[in-house]
Short mmCIF file of C-alpha atoms in Angstrom, two decimals:
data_model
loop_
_atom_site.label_atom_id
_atom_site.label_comp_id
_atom_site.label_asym_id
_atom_site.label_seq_id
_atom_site.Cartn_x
_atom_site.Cartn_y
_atom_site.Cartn_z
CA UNK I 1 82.81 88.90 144.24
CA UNK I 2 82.83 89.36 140.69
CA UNK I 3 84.82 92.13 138.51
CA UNK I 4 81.24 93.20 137.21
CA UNK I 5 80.08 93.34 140.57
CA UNK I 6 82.79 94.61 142.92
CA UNK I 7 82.52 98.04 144.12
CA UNK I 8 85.23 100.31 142.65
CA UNK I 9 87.14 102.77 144.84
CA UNK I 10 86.99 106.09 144.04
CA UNK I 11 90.53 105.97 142.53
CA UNK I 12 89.39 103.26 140.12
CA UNK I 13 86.40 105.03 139.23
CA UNK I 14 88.17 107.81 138.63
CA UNK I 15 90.69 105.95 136.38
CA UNK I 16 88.14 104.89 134.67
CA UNK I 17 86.56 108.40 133.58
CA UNK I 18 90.54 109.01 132.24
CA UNK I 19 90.18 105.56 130.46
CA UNK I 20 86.73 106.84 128.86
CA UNK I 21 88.25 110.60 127.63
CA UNK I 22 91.41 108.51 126.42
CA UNK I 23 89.53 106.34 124.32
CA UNK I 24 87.36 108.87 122.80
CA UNK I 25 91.07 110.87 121.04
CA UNK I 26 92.16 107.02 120.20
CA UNK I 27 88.84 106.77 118.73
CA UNK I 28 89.49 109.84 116.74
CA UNK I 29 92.72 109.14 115.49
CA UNK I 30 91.84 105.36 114.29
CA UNK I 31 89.17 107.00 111.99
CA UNK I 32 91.38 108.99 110.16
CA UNK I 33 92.68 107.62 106.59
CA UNK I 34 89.69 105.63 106.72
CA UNK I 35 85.89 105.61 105.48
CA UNK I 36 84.74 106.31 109.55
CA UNK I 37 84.65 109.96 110.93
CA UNK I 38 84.09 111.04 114.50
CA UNK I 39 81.85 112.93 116.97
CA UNK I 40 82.25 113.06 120.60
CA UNK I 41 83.78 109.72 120.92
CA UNK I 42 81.23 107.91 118.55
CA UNK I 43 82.28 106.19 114.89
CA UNK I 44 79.47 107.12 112.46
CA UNK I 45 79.41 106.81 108.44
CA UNK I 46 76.80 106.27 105.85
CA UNK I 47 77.08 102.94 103.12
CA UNK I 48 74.53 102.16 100.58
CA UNK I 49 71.06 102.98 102.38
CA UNK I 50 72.37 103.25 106.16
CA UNK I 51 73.46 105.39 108.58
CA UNK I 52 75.61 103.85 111.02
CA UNK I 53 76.74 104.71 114.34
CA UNK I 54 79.29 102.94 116.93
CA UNK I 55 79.52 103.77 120.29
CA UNK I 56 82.03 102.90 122.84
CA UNK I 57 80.37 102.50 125.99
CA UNK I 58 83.33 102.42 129.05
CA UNK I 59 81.85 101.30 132.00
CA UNK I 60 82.91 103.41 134.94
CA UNK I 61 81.93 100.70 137.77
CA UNK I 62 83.94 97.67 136.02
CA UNK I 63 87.12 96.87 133.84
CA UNK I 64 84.37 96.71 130.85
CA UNK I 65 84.27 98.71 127.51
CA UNK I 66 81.31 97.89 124.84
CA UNK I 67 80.53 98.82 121.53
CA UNK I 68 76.70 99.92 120.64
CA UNK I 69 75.72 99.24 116.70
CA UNK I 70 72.58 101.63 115.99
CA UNK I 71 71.48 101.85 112.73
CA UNK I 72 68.50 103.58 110.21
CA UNK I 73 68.05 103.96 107.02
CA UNK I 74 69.59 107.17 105.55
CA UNK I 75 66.18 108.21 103.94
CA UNK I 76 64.57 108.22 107.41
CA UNK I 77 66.17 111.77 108.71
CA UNK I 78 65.10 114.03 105.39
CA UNK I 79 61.48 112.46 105.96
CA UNK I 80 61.21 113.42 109.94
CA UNK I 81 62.52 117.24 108.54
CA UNK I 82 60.06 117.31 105.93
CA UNK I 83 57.07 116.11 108.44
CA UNK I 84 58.43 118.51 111.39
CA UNK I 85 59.02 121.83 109.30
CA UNK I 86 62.82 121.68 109.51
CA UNK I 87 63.72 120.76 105.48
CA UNK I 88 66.55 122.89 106.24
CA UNK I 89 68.03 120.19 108.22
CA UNK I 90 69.08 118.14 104.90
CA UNK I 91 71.72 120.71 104.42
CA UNK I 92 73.45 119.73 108.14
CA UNK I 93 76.28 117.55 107.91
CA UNK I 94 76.58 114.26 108.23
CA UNK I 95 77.31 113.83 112.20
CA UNK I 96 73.84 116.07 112.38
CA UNK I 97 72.01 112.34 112.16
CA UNK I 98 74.20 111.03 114.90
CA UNK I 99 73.91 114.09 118.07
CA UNK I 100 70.73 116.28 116.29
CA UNK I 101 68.31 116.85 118.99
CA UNK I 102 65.22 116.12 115.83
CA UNK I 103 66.64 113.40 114.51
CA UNK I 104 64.94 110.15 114.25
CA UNK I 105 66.31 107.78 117.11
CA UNK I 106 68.71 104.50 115.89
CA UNK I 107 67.86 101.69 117.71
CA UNK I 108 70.70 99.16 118.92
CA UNK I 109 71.20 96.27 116.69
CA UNK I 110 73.10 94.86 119.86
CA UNK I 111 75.91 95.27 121.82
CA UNK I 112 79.39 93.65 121.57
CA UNK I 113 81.62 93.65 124.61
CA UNK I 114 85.74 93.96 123.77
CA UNK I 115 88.42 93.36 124.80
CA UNK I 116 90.10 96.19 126.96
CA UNK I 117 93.84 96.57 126.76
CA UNK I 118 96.18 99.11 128.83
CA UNK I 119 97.05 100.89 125.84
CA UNK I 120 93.97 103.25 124.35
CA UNK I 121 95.08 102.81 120.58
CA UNK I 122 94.98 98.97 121.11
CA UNK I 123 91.54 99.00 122.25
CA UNK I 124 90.50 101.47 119.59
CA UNK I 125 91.58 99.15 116.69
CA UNK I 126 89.61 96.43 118.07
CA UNK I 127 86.97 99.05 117.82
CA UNK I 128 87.44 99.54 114.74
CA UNK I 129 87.71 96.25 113.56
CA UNK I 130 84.27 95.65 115.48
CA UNK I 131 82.98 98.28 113.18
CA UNK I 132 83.84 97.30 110.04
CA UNK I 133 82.81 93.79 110.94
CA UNK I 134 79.52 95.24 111.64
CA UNK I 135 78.89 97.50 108.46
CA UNK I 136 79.49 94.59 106.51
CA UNK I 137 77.12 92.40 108.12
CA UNK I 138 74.20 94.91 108.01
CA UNK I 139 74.87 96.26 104.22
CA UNK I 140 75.19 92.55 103.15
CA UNK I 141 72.23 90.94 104.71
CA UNK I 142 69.91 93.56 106.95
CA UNK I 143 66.58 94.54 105.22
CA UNK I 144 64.28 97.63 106.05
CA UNK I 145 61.70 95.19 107.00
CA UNK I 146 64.07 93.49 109.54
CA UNK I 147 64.60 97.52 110.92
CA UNK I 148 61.09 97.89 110.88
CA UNK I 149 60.37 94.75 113.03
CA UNK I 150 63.58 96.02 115.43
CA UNK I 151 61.56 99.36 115.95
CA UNK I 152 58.22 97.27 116.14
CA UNK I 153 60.06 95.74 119.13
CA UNK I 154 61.90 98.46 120.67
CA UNK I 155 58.78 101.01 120.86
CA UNK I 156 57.18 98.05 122.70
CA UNK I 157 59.08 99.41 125.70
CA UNK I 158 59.64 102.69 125.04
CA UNK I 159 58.08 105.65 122.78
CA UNK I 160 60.89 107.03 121.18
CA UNK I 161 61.07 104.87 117.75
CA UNK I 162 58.03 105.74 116.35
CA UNK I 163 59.42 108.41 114.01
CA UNK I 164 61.84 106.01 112.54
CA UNK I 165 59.13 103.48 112.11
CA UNK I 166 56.81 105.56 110.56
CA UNK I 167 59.37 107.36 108.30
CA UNK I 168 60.46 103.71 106.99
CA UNK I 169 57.39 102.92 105.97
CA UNK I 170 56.94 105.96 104.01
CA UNK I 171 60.21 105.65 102.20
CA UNK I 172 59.24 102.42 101.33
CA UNK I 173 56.03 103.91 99.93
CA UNK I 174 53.51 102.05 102.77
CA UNK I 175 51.58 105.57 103.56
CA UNK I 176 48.54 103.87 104.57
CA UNK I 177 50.46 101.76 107.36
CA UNK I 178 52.17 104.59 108.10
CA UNK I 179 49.14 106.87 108.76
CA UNK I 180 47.90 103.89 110.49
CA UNK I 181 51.38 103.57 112.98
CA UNK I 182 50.35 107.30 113.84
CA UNK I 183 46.78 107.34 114.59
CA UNK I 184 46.91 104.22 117.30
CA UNK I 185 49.75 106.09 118.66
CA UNK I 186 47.29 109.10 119.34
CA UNK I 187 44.89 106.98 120.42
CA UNK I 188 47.47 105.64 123.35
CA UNK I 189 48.06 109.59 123.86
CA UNK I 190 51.81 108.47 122.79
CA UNK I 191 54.31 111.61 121.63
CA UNK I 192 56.41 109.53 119.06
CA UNK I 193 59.75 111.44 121.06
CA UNK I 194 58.37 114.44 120.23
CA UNK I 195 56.73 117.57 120.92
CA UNK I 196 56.69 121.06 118.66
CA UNK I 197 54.37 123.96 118.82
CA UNK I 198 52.04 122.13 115.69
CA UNK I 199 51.87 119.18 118.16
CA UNK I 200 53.59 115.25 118.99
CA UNK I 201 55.12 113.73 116.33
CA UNK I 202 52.43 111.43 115.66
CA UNK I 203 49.85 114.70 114.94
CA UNK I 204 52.41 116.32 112.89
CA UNK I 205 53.19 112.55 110.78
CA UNK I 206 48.97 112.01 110.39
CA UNK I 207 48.77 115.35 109.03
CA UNK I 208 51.51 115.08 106.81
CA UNK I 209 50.79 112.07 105.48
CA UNK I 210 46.80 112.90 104.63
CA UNK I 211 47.96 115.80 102.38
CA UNK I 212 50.18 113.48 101.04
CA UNK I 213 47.72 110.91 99.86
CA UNK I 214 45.16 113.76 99.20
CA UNK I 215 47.69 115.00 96.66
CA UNK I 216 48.84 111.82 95.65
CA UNK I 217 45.04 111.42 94.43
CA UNK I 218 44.18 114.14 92.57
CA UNK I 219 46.92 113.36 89.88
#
């Protein structure tokens, strides 16, 4: 039997929830005196027009620790507040994006497996190295319309994308596809993630964007 698939005793499961609250202070400390901060375990910072996010995910049934990229665009979040009633939210800091309950979800770009070692700080600096790997990668060569297809895909499976997808497309100035996005979704009777007193996401998105265009065409 496997490593993956052998079932841990509960010693080794429970060395493995020590491993996990280790990691997250390594995680911590390998941030500092650089360009990363830290939340809860997670590396998140913004560069040119993305927020990015890291997660260490320790597995607690196997010798296995992997890294989760998730990604939007930095102009997403102030759109969702603005659609929602929450402007106020712009003024939260940065980690806000990251553990915010109305935030707009980051999909995972993918996830990288590495390479565990004994010692926490060891495995945190291959974390961060990850990382930085990473951020270069998507500032250098990722394009909003390559996010836009990775929500496309994602919501495909699961409704909780929609309000970066739509908020995308309006910061790229596509209000008609966005309005669009919105109105099949209520049509499917789909939330968008979701739900405040004015109604789903999606209600709260159509309406915004109509006054928006009505506005937009009386100047």
């Amino acid at each position: 039997m496997s490593e993956t698939t052998r079932k841990m005793s509960r010693s080794e499961t429970s060395a493995r929830h020590t491993y996990r609250r280790a990691l997250e202070k390594a995680v911590r400390a390998v941030c500092k005196g650089t360009e990363w901060r830290s939340t809860d375990g997670c590396m998140f910072r913004e560069k040119a027009i993305w927020f990015v996010s890291v997660a260490p995910l320790v597995h607690l049934d196997a010798e296995v620790t992997e890294v989760a990229i998730q990604i939007k665009p930095m102009a997403t979040d102030p759109l969702f507040w603005e659609i929602v009633g929450l402007p106020e939210n712009k003024n939260a800091p940065l980690s806000f994006r990251l553990n915010g309950v109305w935030t707009c979800r980051a999909p995972d770009l993918n996830k990288i497996a590495v390479r565990e070692e004994q010692q926490v700080t060891v495995t945190a600096g291959t974390i961060l190295r990850v990382a930085d790997v990473a951020l270069a990668r998507i500032v250098n060569s990722f394009s909003l319309e390559q996010f836009l297809g990775v929500c496309e895909e994602r919501n495909k499976k699961v409704d909780r994308y929609q309000s970066s997808l739509v908020t995308t497309l309006l910061a790229m100035d596509r209000e008609h596809e966005a309005l669009m996005q919105c109105e099949k979704a209520q049509q499917r009777g789909l939330s968008g993630g979701f739900q405040g007193p004015d109604g789903t996401f999606n209600d709260m998105a159509a309406k915004w964007i109509k006054s928006s265009l009505s506005r937009a065409t009386k100047h």
